[in-house]
């Protein structure tokens, strides 16, 4: 057997070992291997833009480094970017019809002049999602606010992975409605 084939087998064995180790360790509550399992879920989402993809990757890196509040903030930025892009898909014409007083000739103006709360409600009014999804998104916004501003809320790994998982699932659900 030549050196190349032997090296290839060796690397393949290592890769299999690492995969199995992550599967075993991922069931441990405080194991960072759980991020690897969530990463697989995330990779199934093909609807993310490059920017949103990078934000989710950063949120996962924050979890790996035990920066749980930061992870919440960055994951929230990913879903807001997703929603804002979906709202602006039609050149903001539909939004202007339901919100005629809003300054919304561009995505930048939408972000600059309107709160995330208002944008989430506008998404519901544009039928991007229903009332229950809107309530869930507002709940995620509240959690993000607790993490982004001084508060006594310090999420742990479980809460953070759950938050990111919920964000990814909501993106998936919204994209199916479009």
PDB file of C-alpha atoms in Angstrom:
ATOM      1  CA  UNK A   1       0.000   0.000   0.000  1.00  0.00           C
ATOM      2  CA  UNK A   2       1.411   3.381  -0.975  1.00  0.00           C
ATOM      3  CA  UNK A   3       1.887   6.285   1.417  1.00  0.00           C
ATOM      4  CA  UNK A   4      -0.948   8.360  -0.089  1.00  0.00           C
ATOM      5  CA  UNK A   5      -3.516   5.581   0.368  1.00  0.00           C
ATOM      6  CA  UNK A   6      -2.321   4.919   3.891  1.00  0.00           C
ATOM      7  CA  UNK A   7      -2.525   8.633   4.785  1.00  0.00           C
ATOM      8  CA  UNK A   8      -5.995   8.857   3.257  1.00  0.00           C
ATOM      9  CA  UNK A   9      -7.209   5.897   5.348  1.00  0.00           C
ATOM     10  CA  UNK A  10      -5.630   7.386   8.450  1.00  0.00           C
ATOM     11  CA  UNK A  11      -7.354  10.774   7.928  1.00  0.00           C
ATOM     12  CA  UNK A  12     -10.643   9.040   7.198  1.00  0.00           C
ATOM     13  CA  UNK A  13     -10.360   7.085  10.464  1.00  0.00           C
ATOM     14  CA  UNK A  14      -9.628  10.278  12.390  1.00  0.00           C
ATOM     15  CA  UNK A  15     -12.617  12.009  10.813  1.00  0.00           C
ATOM     16  CA  UNK A  16     -14.908   9.109  11.728  1.00  0.00           C
ATOM     17  CA  UNK A  17     -13.534   9.092  15.280  1.00  0.00           C
ATOM     18  CA  UNK A  18     -14.135  12.830  15.690  1.00  0.00           C
ATOM     19  CA  UNK A  19     -17.685  12.466  14.351  1.00  0.00           C
ATOM     20  CA  UNK A  20     -18.456   9.629  16.747  1.00  0.00           C
ATOM     21  CA  UNK A  21     -16.884  11.501  19.654  1.00  0.00           C
ATOM     22  CA  UNK A  22     -19.089  14.532  18.965  1.00  0.00           C
ATOM     23  CA  UNK A  23     -22.183  12.296  18.833  1.00  0.00           C
ATOM     24  CA  UNK A  24     -21.322  10.804  22.215  1.00  0.00           C
ATOM     25  CA  UNK A  25     -20.314  14.100  23.826  1.00  0.00           C
ATOM     26  CA  UNK A  26     -23.266  16.037  22.397  1.00  0.00           C
ATOM     27  CA  UNK A  27     -25.629  14.404  24.874  1.00  0.00           C
ATOM     28  CA  UNK A  28     -23.674  15.888  27.767  1.00  0.00           C
ATOM     29  CA  UNK A  29     -25.372  19.069  28.918  1.00  0.00           C
ATOM     30  CA  UNK A  30     -22.302  21.292  29.108  1.00  0.00           C
ATOM     31  CA  UNK A  31     -20.398  19.873  26.145  1.00  0.00           C
ATOM     32  CA  UNK A  32     -19.419  22.205  23.311  1.00  0.00           C
ATOM     33  CA  UNK A  33     -19.923  19.205  21.011  1.00  0.00           C
ATOM     34  CA  UNK A  34     -23.582  20.162  21.123  1.00  0.00           C
ATOM     35  CA  UNK A  35     -22.674  23.108  18.891  1.00  0.00           C
ATOM     36  CA  UNK A  36     -21.506  20.618  16.261  1.00  0.00           C
ATOM     37  CA  UNK A  37     -24.922  18.931  16.327  1.00  0.00           C
ATOM     38  CA  UNK A  38     -26.689  22.305  15.971  1.00  0.00           C
ATOM     39  CA  UNK A  39     -24.286  23.164  13.173  1.00  0.00           C
ATOM     40  CA  UNK A  40     -25.657  20.214  11.185  1.00  0.00           C
ATOM     41  CA  UNK A  41     -29.186  21.612  11.525  1.00  0.00           C
ATOM     42  CA  UNK A  42     -27.948  25.005  10.443  1.00  0.00           C
ATOM     43  CA  UNK A  43     -26.252  23.613   7.336  1.00  0.00           C
ATOM     44  CA  UNK A  44     -29.601  22.278   6.126  1.00  0.00           C
ATOM     45  CA  UNK A  45     -30.840  25.841   5.689  1.00  0.00           C
ATOM     46  CA  UNK A  46     -30.155  26.886   2.128  1.00  0.00           C
ATOM     47  CA  UNK A  47     -32.211  30.091   2.321  1.00  0.00           C
ATOM     48  CA  UNK A  48     -29.653  32.204   4.156  1.00  0.00           C
ATOM     49  CA  UNK A  49     -27.736  34.967   2.426  1.00  0.00           C
ATOM     50  CA  UNK A  50     -23.964  35.089   2.832  1.00  0.00           C
ATOM     51  CA  UNK A  51     -24.374  37.787   5.488  1.00  0.00           C
ATOM     52  CA  UNK A  52     -26.929  35.759   7.462  1.00  0.00           C
ATOM     53  CA  UNK A  53     -24.799  32.648   7.102  1.00  0.00           C
ATOM     54  CA  UNK A  54     -21.816  34.466   8.582  1.00  0.00           C
ATOM     55  CA  UNK A  55     -23.919  35.828  11.443  1.00  0.00           C
ATOM     56  CA  UNK A  56     -25.097  32.331  12.390  1.00  0.00           C
ATOM     57  CA  UNK A  57     -21.511  31.058  12.202  1.00  0.00           C
ATOM     58  CA  UNK A  58     -20.420  33.876  14.526  1.00  0.00           C
ATOM     59  CA  UNK A  59     -23.247  33.060  16.946  1.00  0.00           C
ATOM     60  CA  UNK A  60     -22.088  29.435  17.046  1.00  0.00           C
ATOM     61  CA  UNK A  61     -18.494  30.524  17.642  1.00  0.00           C
ATOM     62  CA  UNK A  62     -19.717  32.654  20.541  1.00  0.00           C
ATOM     63  CA  UNK A  63     -21.365  29.573  22.072  1.00  0.00           C
ATOM     64  CA  UNK A  64     -18.134  27.612  21.699  1.00  0.00           C
ATOM     65  CA  UNK A  65     -16.369  30.393  23.599  1.00  0.00           C
ATOM     66  CA  UNK A  66     -19.089  30.638  26.279  1.00  0.00           C
ATOM     67  CA  UNK A  67     -20.169  34.123  25.149  1.00  0.00           C
ATOM     68  CA  UNK A  68     -23.844  33.308  25.456  1.00  0.00           C
ATOM     69  CA  UNK A  69     -25.290  36.815  25.601  1.00  0.00           C
ATOM     70  CA  UNK A  70     -23.280  37.815  22.532  1.00  0.00           C
ATOM     71  CA  UNK A  71     -24.492  34.683  20.768  1.00  0.00           C
ATOM     72  CA  UNK A  72     -28.125  35.706  21.328  1.00  0.00           C
ATOM     73  CA  UNK A  73     -27.480  39.170  19.924  1.00  0.00           C
ATOM     74  CA  UNK A  74     -25.744  37.891  16.802  1.00  0.00           C
ATOM     75  CA  UNK A  75     -28.321  35.156  16.123  1.00  0.00           C
ATOM     76  CA  UNK A  76     -31.036  37.793  16.402  1.00  0.00           C
ATOM     77  CA  UNK A  77     -29.203  39.965  13.875  1.00  0.00           C
ATOM     78  CA  UNK A  78     -29.332  37.041  11.431  1.00  0.00           C
ATOM     79  CA  UNK A  79     -33.098  36.585  11.628  1.00  0.00           C
ATOM     80  CA  UNK A  80     -33.735  40.341  11.467  1.00  0.00           C
ATOM     81  CA  UNK A  81     -31.599  40.599   8.347  1.00  0.00           C
ATOM     82  CA  UNK A  82     -33.586  37.686   6.882  1.00  0.00           C
ATOM     83  CA  UNK A  83     -36.940  39.356   7.656  1.00  0.00           C
ATOM     84  CA  UNK A  84     -35.822  42.780   6.417  1.00  0.00           C
ATOM     85  CA  UNK A  85     -34.595  41.289   3.145  1.00  0.00           C
ATOM     86  CA  UNK A  86     -37.898  39.467   2.654  1.00  0.00           C
ATOM     87  CA  UNK A  87     -39.823  42.679   3.283  1.00  0.00           C
ATOM     88  CA  UNK A  88     -37.679  44.569   0.777  1.00  0.00           C
ATOM     89  CA  UNK A  89     -37.930  41.878  -1.929  1.00  0.00           C
ATOM     90  CA  UNK A  90     -40.759  43.711  -3.705  1.00  0.00           C
ATOM     91  CA  UNK A  91     -38.895  47.007  -3.697  1.00  0.00           C
ATOM     92  CA  UNK A  92     -40.806  47.922  -0.551  1.00  0.00           C
ATOM     93  CA  UNK A  93     -43.926  48.731  -2.622  1.00  0.00           C
ATOM     94  CA  UNK A  94     -46.250  46.552  -0.564  1.00  0.00           C
ATOM     95  CA  UNK A  95     -44.853  47.981   2.645  1.00  0.00           C
ATOM     96  CA  UNK A  96     -45.444  51.529   1.416  1.00  0.00           C
ATOM     97  CA  UNK A  97     -49.066  50.608   0.708  1.00  0.00           C
ATOM     98  CA  UNK A  98     -49.717  49.327   4.241  1.00  0.00           C
ATOM     99  CA  UNK A  99     -47.466  51.880   5.974  1.00  0.00           C
ATOM    100  CA  UNK A 100     -47.733  55.049   3.823  1.00  0.00           C
ATOM    101  CA  UNK A 101     -46.103  57.288   6.466  1.00  0.00           C
ATOM    102  CA  UNK A 102     -42.954  55.192   6.683  1.00  0.00           C
ATOM    103  CA  UNK A 103     -39.730  56.302   5.006  1.00  0.00           C
ATOM    104  CA  UNK A 104     -38.970  53.139   3.111  1.00  0.00           C
ATOM    105  CA  UNK A 105     -37.461  53.794  -0.281  1.00  0.00           C
ATOM    106  CA  UNK A 106     -34.545  51.502   0.571  1.00  0.00           C
ATOM    107  CA  UNK A 107     -33.598  48.703   2.905  1.00  0.00           C
ATOM    108  CA  UNK A 108     -31.214  51.067   4.668  1.00  0.00           C
ATOM    109  CA  UNK A 109     -34.039  53.539   5.372  1.00  0.00           C
ATOM    110  CA  UNK A 110     -36.226  50.727   6.686  1.00  0.00           C
ATOM    111  CA  UNK A 111     -33.493  49.783   9.147  1.00  0.00           C
ATOM    112  CA  UNK A 112     -32.622  53.380  10.023  1.00  0.00           C
ATOM    113  CA  UNK A 113     -36.065  54.803  10.698  1.00  0.00           C
ATOM    114  CA  UNK A 114     -38.063  51.878  12.075  1.00  0.00           C
ATOM    115  CA  UNK A 115     -37.624  49.733  15.151  1.00  0.00           C
ATOM    116  CA  UNK A 116     -37.251  46.000  14.976  1.00  0.00           C
ATOM    117  CA  UNK A 117     -40.589  45.705  16.757  1.00  0.00           C
ATOM    118  CA  UNK A 118     -42.281  47.736  14.005  1.00  0.00           C
ATOM    119  CA  UNK A 119     -40.548  45.744  11.274  1.00  0.00           C
ATOM    120  CA  UNK A 120     -41.681  42.444  12.788  1.00  0.00           C
ATOM    121  CA  UNK A 121     -45.271  43.668  12.930  1.00  0.00           C
ATOM    122  CA  UNK A 122     -45.018  44.892   9.342  1.00  0.00           C
ATOM    123  CA  UNK A 123     -43.876  41.409   8.309  1.00  0.00           C
ATOM    124  CA  UNK A 124     -47.077  40.006   9.766  1.00  0.00           C
ATOM    125  CA  UNK A 125     -49.150  42.633   7.963  1.00  0.00           C
ATOM    126  CA  UNK A 126     -47.377  41.699   4.717  1.00  0.00           C
ATOM    127  CA  UNK A 127     -48.329  38.043   5.344  1.00  0.00           C
ATOM    128  CA  UNK A 128     -44.742  36.871   5.610  1.00  0.00           C
ATOM    129  CA  UNK A 129     -45.965  35.024   8.701  1.00  0.00           C
ATOM    130  CA  UNK A 130     -48.991  34.857  10.942  1.00  0.00           C
ATOM    131  CA  UNK A 131     -49.925  36.172  14.365  1.00  0.00           C
ATOM    132  CA  UNK A 132     -48.332  33.301  16.310  1.00  0.00           C
ATOM    133  CA  UNK A 133     -45.027  33.650  14.494  1.00  0.00           C
ATOM    134  CA  UNK A 134     -45.125  37.399  15.116  1.00  0.00           C
ATOM    135  CA  UNK A 135     -45.593  36.795  18.850  1.00  0.00           C
ATOM    136  CA  UNK A 136     -42.719  34.299  18.866  1.00  0.00           C
ATOM    137  CA  UNK A 137     -40.441  36.769  17.052  1.00  0.00           C
ATOM    138  CA  UNK A 138     -41.317  39.499  19.533  1.00  0.00           C
ATOM    139  CA  UNK A 139     -40.424  37.088  22.319  1.00  0.00           C
ATOM    140  CA  UNK A 140     -37.037  36.457  20.681  1.00  0.00           C
ATOM    141  CA  UNK A 141     -36.577  40.218  20.418  1.00  0.00           C
ATOM    142  CA  UNK A 142     -37.253  40.581  24.135  1.00  0.00           C
ATOM    143  CA  UNK A 143     -34.670  37.905  24.924  1.00  0.00           C
ATOM    144  CA  UNK A 144     -32.170  39.603  22.643  1.00  0.00           C
ATOM    145  CA  UNK A 145     -32.811  42.903  24.434  1.00  0.00           C
ATOM    146  CA  UNK A 146     -32.114  41.272  27.786  1.00  0.00           C
ATOM    147  CA  UNK A 147     -28.789  40.061  26.407  1.00  0.00           C
ATOM    148  CA  UNK A 148     -27.849  43.281  24.614  1.00  0.00           C
ATOM    149  CA  UNK A 149     -28.596  45.657  27.490  1.00  0.00           C
ATOM    150  CA  UNK A 150     -27.686  45.609  31.166  1.00  0.00           C
ATOM    151  CA  UNK A 151     -29.847  43.026  32.896  1.00  0.00           C
ATOM    152  CA  UNK A 152     -29.638  40.139  35.312  1.00  0.00           C
ATOM    153  CA  UNK A 153     -30.268  37.623  32.535  1.00  0.00           C
ATOM    154  CA  UNK A 154     -27.291  35.357  31.944  1.00  0.00           C
ATOM    155  CA  UNK A 155     -28.262  32.501  29.634  1.00  0.00           C
ATOM    156  CA  UNK A 156     -26.371  29.236  29.809  1.00  0.00           C
ATOM    157  CA  UNK A 157     -25.372  26.937  26.966  1.00  0.00           C
ATOM    158  CA  UNK A 158     -28.737  25.164  26.929  1.00  0.00           C
ATOM    159  CA  UNK A 159     -30.732  28.373  26.658  1.00  0.00           C
ATOM    160  CA  UNK A 160     -28.395  29.731  24.001  1.00  0.00           C
ATOM    161  CA  UNK A 161     -28.450  26.614  21.844  1.00  0.00           C
ATOM    162  CA  UNK A 162     -32.235  26.548  22.194  1.00  0.00           C
ATOM    163  CA  UNK A 163     -32.454  30.181  21.135  1.00  0.00           C
ATOM    164  CA  UNK A 164     -30.303  29.631  18.049  1.00  0.00           C
ATOM    165  CA  UNK A 165     -32.174  26.449  17.185  1.00  0.00           C
ATOM    166  CA  UNK A 166     -35.491  28.312  17.442  1.00  0.00           C
ATOM    167  CA  UNK A 167     -34.142  31.131  15.278  1.00  0.00           C
ATOM    168  CA  UNK A 168     -33.092  28.631  12.597  1.00  0.00           C
ATOM    169  CA  UNK A 169     -36.445  26.850  12.748  1.00  0.00           C
ATOM    170  CA  UNK A 170     -38.332  30.143  12.416  1.00  0.00           C
ATOM    171  CA  UNK A 171     -36.263  31.121   9.391  1.00  0.00           C
ATOM    172  CA  UNK A 172     -37.081  27.751   7.873  1.00  0.00           C
ATOM    173  CA  UNK A 173     -40.801  28.214   8.600  1.00  0.00           C
ATOM    174  CA  UNK A 174     -40.899  31.736   7.171  1.00  0.00           C
ATOM    175  CA  UNK A 175     -39.066  30.662   4.017  1.00  0.00           C
ATOM    176  CA  UNK A 176     -41.624  27.879   3.437  1.00  0.00           C
ATOM    177  CA  UNK A 177     -44.438  30.465   3.476  1.00  0.00           C
ATOM    178  CA  UNK A 178     -42.848  32.514   0.697  1.00  0.00           C
TER     179      UNK A 178
END
